[in-house]
Short mmCIF file of C-alpha atoms in Angstrom, two decimals:
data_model
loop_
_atom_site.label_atom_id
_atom_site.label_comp_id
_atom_site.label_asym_id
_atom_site.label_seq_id
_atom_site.Cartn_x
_atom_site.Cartn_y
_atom_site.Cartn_z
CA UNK A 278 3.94 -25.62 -12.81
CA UNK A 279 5.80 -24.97 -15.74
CA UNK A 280 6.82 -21.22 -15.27
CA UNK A 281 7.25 -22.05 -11.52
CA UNK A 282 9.83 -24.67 -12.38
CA UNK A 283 11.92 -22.29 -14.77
CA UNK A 284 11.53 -19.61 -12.52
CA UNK A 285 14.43 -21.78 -10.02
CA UNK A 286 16.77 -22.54 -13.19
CA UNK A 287 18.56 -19.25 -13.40
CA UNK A 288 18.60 -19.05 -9.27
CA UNK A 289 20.49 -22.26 -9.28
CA UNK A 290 22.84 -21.41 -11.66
CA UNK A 291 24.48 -18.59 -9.70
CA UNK A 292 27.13 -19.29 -7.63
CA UNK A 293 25.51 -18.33 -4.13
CA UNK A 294 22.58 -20.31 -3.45
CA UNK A 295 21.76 -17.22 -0.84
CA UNK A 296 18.61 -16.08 -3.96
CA UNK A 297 17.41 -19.69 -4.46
CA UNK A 298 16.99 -19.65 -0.72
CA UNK A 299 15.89 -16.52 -0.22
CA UNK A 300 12.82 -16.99 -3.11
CA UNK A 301 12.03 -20.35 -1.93
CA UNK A 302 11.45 -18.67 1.53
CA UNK A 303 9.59 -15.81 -0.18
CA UNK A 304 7.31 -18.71 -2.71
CA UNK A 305 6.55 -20.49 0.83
CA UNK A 306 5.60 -17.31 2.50
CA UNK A 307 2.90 -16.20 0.07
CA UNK A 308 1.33 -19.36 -1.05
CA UNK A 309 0.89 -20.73 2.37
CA UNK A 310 1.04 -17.32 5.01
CA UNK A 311 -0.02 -14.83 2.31
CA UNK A 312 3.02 -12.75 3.15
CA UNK A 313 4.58 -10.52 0.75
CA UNK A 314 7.64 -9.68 3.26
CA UNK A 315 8.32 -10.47 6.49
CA UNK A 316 11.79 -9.14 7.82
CA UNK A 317 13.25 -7.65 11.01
CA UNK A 318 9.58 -6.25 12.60
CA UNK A 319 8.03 -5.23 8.92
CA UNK A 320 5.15 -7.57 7.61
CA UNK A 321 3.61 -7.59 4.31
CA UNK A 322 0.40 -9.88 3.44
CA UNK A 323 -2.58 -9.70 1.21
CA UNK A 324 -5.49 -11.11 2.42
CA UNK A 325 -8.49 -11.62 -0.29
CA UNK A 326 -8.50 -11.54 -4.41
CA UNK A 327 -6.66 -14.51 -6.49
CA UNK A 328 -3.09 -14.57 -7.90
CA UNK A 329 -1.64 -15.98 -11.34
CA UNK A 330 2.01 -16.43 -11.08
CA UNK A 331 4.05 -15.54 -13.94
CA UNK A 332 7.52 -16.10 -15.50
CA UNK A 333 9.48 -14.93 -18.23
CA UNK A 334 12.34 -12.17 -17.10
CA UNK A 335 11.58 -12.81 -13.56
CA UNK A 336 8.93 -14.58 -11.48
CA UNK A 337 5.91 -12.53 -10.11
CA UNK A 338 2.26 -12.84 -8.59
CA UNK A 339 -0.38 -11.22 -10.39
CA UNK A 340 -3.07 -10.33 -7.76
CA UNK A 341 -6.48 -8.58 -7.96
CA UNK A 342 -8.70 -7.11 -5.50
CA UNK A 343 -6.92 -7.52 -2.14
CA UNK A 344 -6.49 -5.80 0.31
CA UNK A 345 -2.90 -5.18 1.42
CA UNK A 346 -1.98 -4.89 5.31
CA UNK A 347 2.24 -3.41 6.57
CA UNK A 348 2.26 -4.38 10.28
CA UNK A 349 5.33 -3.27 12.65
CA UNK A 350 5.59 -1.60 16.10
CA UNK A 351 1.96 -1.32 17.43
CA UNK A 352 0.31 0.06 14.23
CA UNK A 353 -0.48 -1.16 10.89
CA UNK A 354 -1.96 0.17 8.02
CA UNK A 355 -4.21 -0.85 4.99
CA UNK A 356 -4.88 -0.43 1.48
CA UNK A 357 -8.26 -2.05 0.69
CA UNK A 358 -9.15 -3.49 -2.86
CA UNK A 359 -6.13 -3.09 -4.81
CA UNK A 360 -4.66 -5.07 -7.38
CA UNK A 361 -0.70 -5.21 -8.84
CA UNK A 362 2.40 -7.01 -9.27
CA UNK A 363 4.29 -8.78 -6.85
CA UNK A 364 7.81 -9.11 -7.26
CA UNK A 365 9.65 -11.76 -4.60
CA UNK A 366 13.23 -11.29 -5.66
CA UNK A 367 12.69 -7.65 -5.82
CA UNK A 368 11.00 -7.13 -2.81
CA UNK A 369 8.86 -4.83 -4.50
CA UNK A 370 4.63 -4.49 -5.43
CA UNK A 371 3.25 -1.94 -8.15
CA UNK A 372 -0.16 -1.57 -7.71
CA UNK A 373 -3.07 0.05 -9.16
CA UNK A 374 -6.52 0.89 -7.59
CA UNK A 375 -6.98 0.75 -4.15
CA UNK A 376 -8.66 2.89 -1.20
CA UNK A 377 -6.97 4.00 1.54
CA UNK A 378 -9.05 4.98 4.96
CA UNK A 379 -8.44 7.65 7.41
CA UNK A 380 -10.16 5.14 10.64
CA UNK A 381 -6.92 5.07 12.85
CA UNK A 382 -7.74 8.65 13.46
CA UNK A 383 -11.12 8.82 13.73
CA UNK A 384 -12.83 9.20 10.72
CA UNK A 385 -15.40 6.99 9.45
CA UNK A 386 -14.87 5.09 6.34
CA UNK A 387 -17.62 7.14 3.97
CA UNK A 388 -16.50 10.66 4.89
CA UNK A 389 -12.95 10.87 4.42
CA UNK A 390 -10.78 8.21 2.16
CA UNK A 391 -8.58 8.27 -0.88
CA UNK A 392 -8.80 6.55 -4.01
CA UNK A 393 -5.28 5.58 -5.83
CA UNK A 394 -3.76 5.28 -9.49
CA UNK A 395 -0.64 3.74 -10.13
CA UNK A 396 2.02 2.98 -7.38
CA UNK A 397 4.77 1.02 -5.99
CA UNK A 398 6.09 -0.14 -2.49
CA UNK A 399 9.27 -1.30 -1.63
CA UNK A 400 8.06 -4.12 0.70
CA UNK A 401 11.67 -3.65 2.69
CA UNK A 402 10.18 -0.46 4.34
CA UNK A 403 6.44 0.23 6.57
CA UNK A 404 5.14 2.85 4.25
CA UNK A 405 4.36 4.40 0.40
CA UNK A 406 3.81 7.10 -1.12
CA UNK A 407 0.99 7.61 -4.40
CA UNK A 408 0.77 10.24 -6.54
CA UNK A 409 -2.60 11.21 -8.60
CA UNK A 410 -4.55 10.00 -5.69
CA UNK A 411 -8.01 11.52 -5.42
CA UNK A 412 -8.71 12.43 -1.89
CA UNK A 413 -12.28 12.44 -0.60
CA UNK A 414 -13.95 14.53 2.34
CA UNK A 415 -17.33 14.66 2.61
CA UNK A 416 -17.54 17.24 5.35
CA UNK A 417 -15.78 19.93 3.26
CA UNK A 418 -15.46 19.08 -0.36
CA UNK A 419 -18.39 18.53 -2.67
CA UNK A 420 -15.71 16.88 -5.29
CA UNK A 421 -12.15 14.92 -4.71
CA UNK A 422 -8.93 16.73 -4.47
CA UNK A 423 -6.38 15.61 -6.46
CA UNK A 424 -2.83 15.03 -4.89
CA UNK A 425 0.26 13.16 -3.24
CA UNK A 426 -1.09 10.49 -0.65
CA UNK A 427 1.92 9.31 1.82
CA UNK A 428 0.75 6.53 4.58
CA UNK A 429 3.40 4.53 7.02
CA UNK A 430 3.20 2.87 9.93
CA UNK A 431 3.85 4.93 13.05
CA UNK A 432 3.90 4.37 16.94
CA UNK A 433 1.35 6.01 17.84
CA UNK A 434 -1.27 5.40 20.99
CA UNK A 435 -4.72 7.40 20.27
CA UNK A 436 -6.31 8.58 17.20
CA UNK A 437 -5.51 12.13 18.01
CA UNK A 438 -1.91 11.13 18.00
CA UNK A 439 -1.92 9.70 14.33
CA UNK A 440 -0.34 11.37 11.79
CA UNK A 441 -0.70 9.08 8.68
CA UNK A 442 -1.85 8.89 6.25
CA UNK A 443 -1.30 12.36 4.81
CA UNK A 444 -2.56 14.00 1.85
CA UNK A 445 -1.37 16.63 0.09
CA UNK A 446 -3.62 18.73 -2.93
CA UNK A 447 -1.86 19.79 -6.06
CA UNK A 448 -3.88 22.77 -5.78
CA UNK A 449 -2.10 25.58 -4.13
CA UNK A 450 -5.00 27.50 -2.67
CA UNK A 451 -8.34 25.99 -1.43
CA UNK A 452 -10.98 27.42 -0.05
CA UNK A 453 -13.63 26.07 3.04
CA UNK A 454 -16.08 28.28 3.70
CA UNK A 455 -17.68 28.22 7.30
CA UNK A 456 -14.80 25.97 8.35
CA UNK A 457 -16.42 26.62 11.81
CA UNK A 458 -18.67 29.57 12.59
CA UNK A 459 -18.18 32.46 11.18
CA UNK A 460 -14.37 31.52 10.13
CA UNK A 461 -13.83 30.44 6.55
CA UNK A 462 -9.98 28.98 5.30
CA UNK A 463 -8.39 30.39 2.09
CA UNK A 464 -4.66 28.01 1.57
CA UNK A 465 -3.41 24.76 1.30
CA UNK A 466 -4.47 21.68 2.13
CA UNK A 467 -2.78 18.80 3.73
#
């Protein structure tokens, strides 16, 4: 209780007591609703995994293996066994690990699903974007891609009609042979 105590000391020393407020509201959130953010339709929680707070700069959650969940309009969208940093003043998680699934449109979760490195999220939006991520697809590719991953939460009512999340290869030029009988592809891949 220590760091959690002189974590408040330099929030009650500004003028405004708006940012004492505001990370009390944020402390309350987490520990007892497991919400990161929660502002204006956007929702940020963790579900799963411990936490270790931490203080010396500025206060933060240490969490490992959870799974993270944005919900707002009628969609939501996970990233399952992550771990990171969660910053409450900041609004703000940088993670590491993580897999992201392609279900919400239609695939199952052991043919096609992404694997992530290092990233952040600015909790005040419904969406990230990873770089490095290694993109898997059993149907076509006998190894991962490597690329830019971008999910967000969309309105969307059918799995035909969802367009997240989106991967893009580094590689300029990929090729799938008998993409469908007798037709190969030769180009990008996103």
């Amino acid at each position: 209780y220590d760091s959690l105590h002189a974590s408040f000391i330099p929030l009650l020393e500004l003028t405004s007591k708006k940012p004492f407020l505001n990370y009390l509201e944020s402390l309350t959130n987490f520990l007892y609703r497991q919400y990161l953010y929660t502002y204006r339709g956007i929702l940020w929680k963790y579900q799963g995994g411990d936490f270790t707070f931490m203080y010396d700069t500025e206060p933060r959650f240490s969490l490992r293996n959870v799974t993270l969940t944005c919900i707002a309009s009628r969609d939501s969208i996970e990233l399952e066994n992550t771990s990171g940093m969660y910053y409450p003043v900041q609004n703000r998680w940088t993670g590491t690990g993580g897999t992201v699934l392609w279900e919400r449109a239609g695939y199952s979760r052991d043919t096609v699903y992404a694997e992530l490195g290092d990233y952040t999220i600015e909790l005040t939006g419904s969406g990230y974007v990873a770089d490095s991520a290694l993109f898997y697809h059993r149907s076509y590719f006998k190894q991962p891609l490597l690329g830019n991953l971008e999910d967000k939460v969309t309105s969307f009512t059918s799995k035909e009609q969802a367009n997240f999340p989106v991967f893009e290869s580094y590689l300029k030029r990929i090729q799938i042979n008998n993409l469908f009988r007798d037709i190969s592809y030769d180009g990008t891949f996103r």
